[in-house]
Short mmCIF file of N, CA and C in Angstrom, two decimals:
data_model
loop_
_atom_site.label_atom_id
_atom_site.label_comp_id
_atom_site.label_asym_id
_atom_site.label_seq_id
_atom_site.Cartn_x
_atom_site.Cartn_y
_atom_site.Cartn_z
N MET A 122 89.54 111.30 131.32
CA MET A 122 90.49 110.95 130.29
C MET A 122 90.00 109.74 129.48
N GLU A 123 89.32 108.81 130.17
CA GLU A 123 88.81 107.63 129.49
C GLU A 123 87.79 108.02 128.42
N ALA A 124 86.98 109.03 128.72
CA ALA A 124 85.98 109.49 127.75
C ALA A 124 86.64 110.02 126.48
N VAL A 125 87.78 110.69 126.64
CA VAL A 125 88.50 111.21 125.48
C VAL A 125 88.95 110.08 124.58
N PHE A 126 89.51 109.03 125.19
CA PHE A 126 89.95 107.88 124.40
C PHE A 126 88.76 107.18 123.73
N ASN A 127 87.63 107.09 124.45
CA ASN A 127 86.43 106.48 123.85
C ASN A 127 85.98 107.29 122.63
N TRP A 128 85.94 108.62 122.75
CA TRP A 128 85.53 109.45 121.63
C TRP A 128 86.51 109.35 120.47
N LEU A 129 87.80 109.29 120.77
CA LEU A 129 88.80 109.13 119.71
C LEU A 129 88.63 107.79 118.99
N ALA A 130 88.35 106.74 119.75
CA ALA A 130 88.13 105.42 119.15
C ALA A 130 86.89 105.42 118.27
N ILE A 131 85.82 106.05 118.74
CA ILE A 131 84.59 106.14 117.94
C ILE A 131 84.85 106.95 116.67
N ALA A 132 85.60 108.04 116.78
CA ALA A 132 85.94 108.85 115.59
C ALA A 132 86.76 108.03 114.61
N LEU A 133 87.73 107.28 115.10
CA LEU A 133 88.55 106.44 114.23
C LEU A 133 87.69 105.39 113.52
N LEU A 134 86.78 104.75 114.25
CA LEU A 134 85.88 103.77 113.63
C LEU A 134 85.00 104.45 112.58
N GLY A 135 84.56 105.67 112.85
CA GLY A 135 83.77 106.41 111.87
C GLY A 135 84.56 106.70 110.60
N ILE A 136 85.82 107.07 110.76
CA ILE A 136 86.67 107.34 109.60
C ILE A 136 86.89 106.07 108.79
N VAL A 137 87.15 104.96 109.47
CA VAL A 137 87.33 103.68 108.78
C VAL A 137 86.07 103.29 108.03
N LEU A 138 84.92 103.43 108.68
CA LEU A 138 83.64 103.10 108.05
C LEU A 138 83.38 103.99 106.83
N ALA A 139 83.65 105.28 106.97
CA ALA A 139 83.45 106.21 105.85
C ALA A 139 84.37 105.85 104.68
N ALA A 140 85.61 105.50 104.97
CA ALA A 140 86.54 105.11 103.89
C ALA A 140 86.08 103.84 103.20
N MET A 141 85.59 102.87 103.96
CA MET A 141 85.10 101.63 103.37
C MET A 141 83.86 101.88 102.51
N LEU A 142 82.95 102.70 103.02
CA LEU A 142 81.74 103.02 102.25
C LEU A 142 82.09 103.78 100.97
N TRP A 143 83.05 104.69 101.06
CA TRP A 143 83.48 105.44 99.87
C TRP A 143 84.06 104.48 98.83
N ASN A 144 84.88 103.54 99.30
CA ASN A 144 85.48 102.56 98.40
C ASN A 144 84.41 101.65 97.77
N ASP A 145 83.37 101.34 98.50
CA ASP A 145 82.31 100.44 98.02
C ASP A 145 81.12 101.17 97.42
N ARG A 146 81.19 102.49 97.28
CA ARG A 146 80.02 103.26 96.85
C ARG A 146 79.46 102.80 95.51
N LEU A 147 80.32 102.51 94.53
CA LEU A 147 79.82 102.08 93.23
C LEU A 147 79.15 100.71 93.33
N ARG A 148 79.70 99.84 94.16
CA ARG A 148 79.11 98.52 94.34
C ARG A 148 77.75 98.61 95.03
N LEU A 149 77.58 99.62 95.88
CA LEU A 149 76.32 99.78 96.60
C LEU A 149 75.28 100.55 95.80
N LEU A 150 75.71 101.42 94.90
CA LEU A 150 74.77 102.30 94.19
C LEU A 150 74.41 101.85 92.79
N ARG A 151 75.25 101.04 92.17
CA ARG A 151 74.99 100.60 90.79
C ARG A 151 74.55 99.14 90.77
N PRO A 152 73.77 98.78 89.75
CA PRO A 152 73.41 97.37 89.62
C PRO A 152 74.67 96.52 89.42
N SER A 153 74.63 95.31 89.92
CA SER A 153 75.76 94.40 89.81
C SER A 153 75.66 93.57 88.54
N VAL A 154 76.78 93.46 87.83
CA VAL A 154 76.86 92.65 86.62
C VAL A 154 77.63 91.39 86.98
N ARG A 155 77.15 90.26 86.51
CA ARG A 155 77.78 88.97 86.79
C ARG A 155 78.40 88.44 85.50
N VAL A 156 79.67 88.02 85.58
CA VAL A 156 80.36 87.44 84.43
C VAL A 156 81.14 86.21 84.88
N GLN A 157 81.48 85.38 83.92
CA GLN A 157 82.34 84.23 84.19
C GLN A 157 83.77 84.59 83.82
N GLY A 158 84.66 84.50 84.79
CA GLY A 158 86.07 84.77 84.54
C GLY A 158 86.88 83.49 84.66
N GLU A 159 88.01 83.46 83.99
CA GLU A 159 88.90 82.31 84.05
C GLU A 159 90.20 82.73 84.71
N VAL A 160 90.68 81.91 85.63
CA VAL A 160 91.96 82.18 86.28
C VAL A 160 93.06 81.93 85.27
N ILE A 161 93.88 82.97 85.00
CA ILE A 161 94.95 82.84 84.01
C ILE A 161 96.34 82.88 84.65
N GLY A 162 96.38 83.10 85.96
CA GLY A 162 97.66 83.16 86.65
C GLY A 162 97.46 83.70 88.05
N HIS A 163 98.56 84.01 88.70
CA HIS A 163 98.51 84.55 90.06
C HIS A 163 99.53 85.67 90.20
N ARG A 164 99.12 86.72 90.87
CA ARG A 164 100.02 87.81 91.23
C ARG A 164 100.66 87.43 92.56
N THR A 165 101.92 87.75 92.73
CA THR A 165 102.60 87.42 93.98
C THR A 165 102.88 88.68 94.78
N GLY A 166 102.94 88.50 96.08
CA GLY A 166 103.27 89.57 97.00
C GLY A 166 103.97 88.98 98.20
N MET A 167 104.59 89.83 98.99
CA MET A 167 105.31 89.36 100.18
C MET A 167 104.62 89.87 101.43
N SER A 168 104.53 88.99 102.43
CA SER A 168 103.96 89.36 103.72
C SER A 168 104.72 88.61 104.80
N ASP A 169 105.37 89.33 105.67
CA ASP A 169 106.17 88.72 106.74
C ASP A 169 107.17 87.71 106.22
N GLY A 170 107.77 88.00 105.06
CA GLY A 170 108.77 87.13 104.49
C GLY A 170 108.21 85.94 103.72
N ASP A 171 106.90 85.77 103.72
CA ASP A 171 106.26 84.68 102.98
C ASP A 171 105.67 85.20 101.68
N THR A 172 105.61 84.34 100.69
CA THR A 172 105.01 84.72 99.41
C THR A 172 103.51 84.46 99.46
N ASP A 173 102.73 85.44 99.06
CA ASP A 173 101.28 85.32 98.99
C ASP A 173 100.85 85.46 97.54
N TYR A 174 99.65 84.92 97.24
CA TYR A 174 99.17 84.87 95.86
C TYR A 174 97.75 85.42 95.75
N ALA A 175 97.50 86.11 94.65
CA ALA A 175 96.15 86.58 94.31
C ALA A 175 95.86 86.15 92.88
N ALA A 176 94.70 85.57 92.67
CA ALA A 176 94.34 85.09 91.35
C ALA A 176 94.15 86.25 90.37
N ILE A 177 94.53 86.02 89.13
CA ILE A 177 94.28 86.98 88.05
C ILE A 177 93.22 86.36 87.15
N TYR A 178 92.14 87.10 86.95
CA TYR A 178 91.00 86.61 86.17
C TYR A 178 90.94 87.32 84.82
N ARG A 179 90.51 86.58 83.80
CA ARG A 179 90.26 87.16 82.47
C ARG A 179 88.79 86.88 82.13
N PHE A 180 88.14 87.92 81.61
CA PHE A 180 86.74 87.77 81.20
C PHE A 180 86.46 88.79 80.10
N THR A 181 85.34 88.59 79.43
CA THR A 181 84.92 89.49 78.38
C THR A 181 83.64 90.19 78.81
N ALA A 182 83.63 91.51 78.69
CA ALA A 182 82.43 92.31 79.01
C ALA A 182 82.26 93.35 77.91
N ASP A 183 81.07 93.43 77.35
CA ASP A 183 80.75 94.39 76.28
C ASP A 183 81.72 94.24 75.10
N GLY A 184 82.10 93.00 74.80
CA GLY A 184 82.97 92.74 73.65
C GLY A 184 84.43 93.08 73.87
N VAL A 185 84.81 93.45 75.09
CA VAL A 185 86.21 93.81 75.39
C VAL A 185 86.74 92.83 76.43
N GLN A 186 87.97 92.35 76.22
CA GLN A 186 88.57 91.43 77.17
C GLN A 186 89.23 92.21 78.30
N HIS A 187 89.00 91.76 79.53
CA HIS A 187 89.54 92.43 80.72
C HIS A 187 90.32 91.42 81.56
N GLU A 188 91.31 91.92 82.28
CA GLU A 188 92.05 91.13 83.26
C GLU A 188 92.07 91.91 84.56
N VAL A 189 91.68 91.24 85.64
CA VAL A 189 91.69 91.86 86.97
C VAL A 189 92.33 90.90 87.96
N ALA A 190 93.00 91.46 88.94
CA ALA A 190 93.60 90.65 90.00
C ALA A 190 92.70 90.72 91.23
N ASP A 191 92.59 89.60 91.91
CA ASP A 191 91.81 89.55 93.14
C ASP A 191 92.47 90.47 94.17
N GLY A 192 91.67 91.08 95.01
CA GLY A 192 92.21 91.99 96.02
C GLY A 192 92.64 91.29 97.29
N ILE A 193 92.35 89.99 97.40
CA ILE A 193 92.69 89.25 98.61
C ILE A 193 93.76 88.22 98.27
N TYR A 194 94.86 88.31 98.99
CA TYR A 194 95.98 87.39 98.80
C TYR A 194 95.84 86.21 99.77
N THR A 195 96.29 85.03 99.34
CA THR A 195 96.28 83.84 100.18
C THR A 195 97.67 83.20 100.16
N ALA A 196 97.92 82.31 101.10
CA ALA A 196 99.23 81.68 101.22
C ALA A 196 99.44 80.60 100.17
N VAL A 197 98.38 80.13 99.54
CA VAL A 197 98.49 79.09 98.52
C VAL A 197 97.93 79.61 97.20
N ARG A 198 98.43 79.05 96.10
CA ARG A 198 97.93 79.44 94.78
C ARG A 198 96.57 78.78 94.56
N ARG A 199 95.53 79.53 94.77
CA ARG A 199 94.20 79.01 94.50
C ARG A 199 93.31 80.14 94.05
N PRO A 200 92.34 79.90 93.24
CA PRO A 200 92.03 78.65 92.57
C PRO A 200 93.05 78.34 91.48
N ASP A 201 93.01 77.11 91.00
CA ASP A 201 93.95 76.66 89.98
C ASP A 201 93.76 77.41 88.67
N VAL A 202 94.86 77.55 87.91
CA VAL A 202 94.80 78.17 86.59
C VAL A 202 93.83 77.36 85.72
N GLY A 203 92.99 78.05 84.99
CA GLY A 203 91.98 77.41 84.15
C GLY A 203 90.62 77.29 84.80
N THR A 204 90.55 77.50 86.11
CA THR A 204 89.28 77.43 86.82
C THR A 204 88.39 78.60 86.42
N ARG A 205 87.12 78.30 86.16
CA ARG A 205 86.15 79.36 85.84
C ARG A 205 85.48 79.79 87.13
N TYR A 206 85.29 81.08 87.27
CA TYR A 206 84.77 81.64 88.51
C TYR A 206 83.79 82.76 88.19
N THR A 207 82.74 82.86 88.97
CA THR A 207 81.79 83.96 88.80
C THR A 207 82.34 85.22 89.46
N LEU A 208 82.36 86.31 88.71
CA LEU A 208 82.81 87.61 89.21
C LEU A 208 81.65 88.58 89.16
N HIS A 209 81.67 89.57 90.03
CA HIS A 209 80.67 90.64 90.03
C HIS A 209 81.39 91.97 89.91
N TYR A 210 80.74 92.91 89.22
CA TYR A 210 81.27 94.27 89.18
C TYR A 210 80.11 95.26 89.02
N PRO A 211 80.31 96.52 89.47
CA PRO A 211 79.26 97.52 89.29
C PRO A 211 79.10 97.85 87.80
N GLN A 212 77.87 98.03 87.39
CA GLN A 212 77.58 98.30 85.98
C GLN A 212 78.46 99.43 85.46
N GLY A 213 79.12 99.18 84.32
CA GLY A 213 79.98 100.18 83.70
C GLY A 213 81.40 100.19 84.20
N ARG A 214 81.74 99.34 85.17
CA ARG A 214 83.11 99.33 85.73
C ARG A 214 83.67 97.91 85.82
N PRO A 215 83.92 97.27 84.67
CA PRO A 215 84.47 95.91 84.71
C PRO A 215 85.85 95.83 85.35
N ASP A 216 86.55 96.96 85.44
CA ASP A 216 87.85 96.98 86.10
C ASP A 216 87.74 96.71 87.61
N LEU A 217 86.52 96.79 88.16
CA LEU A 217 86.30 96.54 89.58
C LEU A 217 85.77 95.13 89.85
N ALA A 218 85.86 94.24 88.86
CA ALA A 218 85.34 92.88 89.03
C ALA A 218 86.11 92.15 90.12
N ARG A 219 85.37 91.36 90.90
CA ARG A 219 85.97 90.54 91.94
C ARG A 219 85.01 89.40 92.29
N PRO A 220 85.54 88.34 92.89
CA PRO A 220 84.65 87.27 93.33
C PRO A 220 83.73 87.79 94.44
N PRO A 221 82.48 87.36 94.45
CA PRO A 221 81.58 87.83 95.51
C PRO A 221 81.96 87.23 96.86
N ARG A 222 82.04 88.06 97.86
CA ARG A 222 82.36 87.61 99.22
C ARG A 222 81.41 88.29 100.20
N LEU A 223 80.12 88.08 100.01
CA LEU A 223 79.12 88.77 100.81
C LEU A 223 79.28 88.52 102.30
N ALA A 224 79.46 87.27 102.70
CA ALA A 224 79.58 86.95 104.13
C ALA A 224 80.81 87.64 104.74
N PHE A 225 81.90 87.68 104.01
CA PHE A 225 83.12 88.33 104.51
C PHE A 225 82.87 89.82 104.77
N TRP A 226 82.25 90.51 103.80
CA TRP A 226 82.04 91.95 103.95
C TRP A 226 80.98 92.25 105.00
N ILE A 227 79.98 91.40 105.16
CA ILE A 227 79.01 91.58 106.24
C ILE A 227 79.72 91.47 107.58
N MET A 228 80.65 90.51 107.69
CA MET A 228 81.41 90.34 108.93
C MET A 228 82.27 91.57 109.21
N VAL A 229 82.95 92.09 108.21
CA VAL A 229 83.83 93.25 108.41
C VAL A 229 83.02 94.47 108.85
N TYR A 230 81.95 94.78 108.11
CA TYR A 230 81.11 95.92 108.50
C TYR A 230 80.47 95.68 109.87
N GLY A 231 80.06 94.46 110.13
CA GLY A 231 79.45 94.13 111.43
C GLY A 231 80.42 94.33 112.59
N LEU A 232 81.68 93.95 112.40
CA LEU A 232 82.67 94.16 113.46
C LEU A 232 82.89 95.64 113.75
N ILE A 233 82.92 96.44 112.72
CA ILE A 233 83.12 97.88 112.93
C ILE A 233 81.92 98.48 113.66
N PHE A 234 80.72 98.16 113.19
CA PHE A 234 79.52 98.66 113.88
C PHE A 234 79.46 98.13 115.31
N GLY A 235 79.81 96.85 115.50
CA GLY A 235 79.77 96.25 116.83
C GLY A 235 80.73 96.93 117.80
N MET A 236 81.95 97.21 117.33
CA MET A 236 82.92 97.90 118.20
C MET A 236 82.43 99.29 118.57
N ALA A 237 81.86 100.00 117.62
CA ALA A 237 81.33 101.34 117.91
C ALA A 237 80.17 101.25 118.90
N ALA A 238 79.30 100.26 118.72
CA ALA A 238 78.16 100.10 119.63
C ALA A 238 78.63 99.77 121.04
N LEU A 239 79.65 98.93 121.17
CA LEU A 239 80.18 98.62 122.50
C LEU A 239 80.77 99.86 123.17
N LEU A 240 81.49 100.68 122.41
CA LEU A 240 82.05 101.90 123.00
C LEU A 240 80.95 102.87 123.44
N VAL A 241 79.92 103.02 122.61
CA VAL A 241 78.81 103.91 122.98
C VAL A 241 78.10 103.36 124.22
N ALA A 242 77.85 102.05 124.26
CA ALA A 242 77.19 101.45 125.43
C ALA A 242 78.02 101.65 126.69
N LYS A 243 79.34 101.52 126.58
CA LYS A 243 80.22 101.74 127.73
C LYS A 243 80.14 103.19 128.20
N MET A 244 80.13 104.12 127.22
CA MET A 244 80.09 105.53 127.59
C MET A 244 78.75 105.90 128.23
N LEU A 245 77.69 105.23 127.85
CA LEU A 245 76.37 105.51 128.42
C LEU A 245 76.13 104.78 129.74
N GLY A 246 77.10 103.97 130.15
CA GLY A 246 76.98 103.26 131.42
C GLY A 246 76.15 101.99 131.33
N TRP A 247 75.89 101.52 130.13
CA TRP A 247 75.08 100.31 129.97
C TRP A 247 75.90 99.05 130.22
N LEU A 248 77.22 99.17 130.21
CA LEU A 248 78.09 98.05 130.50
C LEU A 248 78.76 98.30 131.85
N ALA A 249 79.13 97.23 132.52
CA ALA A 249 79.80 97.37 133.81
C ALA A 249 81.14 98.08 133.62
N PRO A 250 81.50 98.95 134.54
CA PRO A 250 82.79 99.65 134.40
C PRO A 250 83.95 98.67 134.50
N GLY A 251 85.07 99.07 133.93
CA GLY A 251 86.27 98.23 133.94
C GLY A 251 86.85 98.13 135.34
N PRO A 252 87.86 97.27 135.51
CA PRO A 252 88.48 97.06 136.83
C PRO A 252 89.17 98.28 137.37
#
C-alpha cells in the first residue's frame, strides 16, 4: 500500500511540474526582454483576513504603454509608488512582464525535483525504511 501512495505522490509532483513548465514555457523558449517599469500603485487582495498588496508597474514597449500587476502579493506595500524597477518578459509578450526572481524559481523547481528524488530513492531502498 505504501508503494501506491509513493507512486501517487510522484504522479502529483509530475503534474505540478508539468503545469509549472507549461506556464513558464514562453519564458523558457523565447529571448527575454528587459524594460524599466515604474510602480504606479498596488493591487489589493485578501488572505486569511489580512490585506495583501501586489505592485502595479507601467512601462513602454514597442511604443505602447503597458500596465502589469506583480504575481506575488506581500503583506506590506512595496516597492513604493514612483520606484523604477527592472522587469523581464518573453519577446513579443509584454503582458507577461514581471520582476526577475531567478533564485526564487530555482528554489521552487529544486524543491519539486528534490521531493520526487527522495520518493524514488525511498522506493528503491536507498533510504532507511520508516519506523
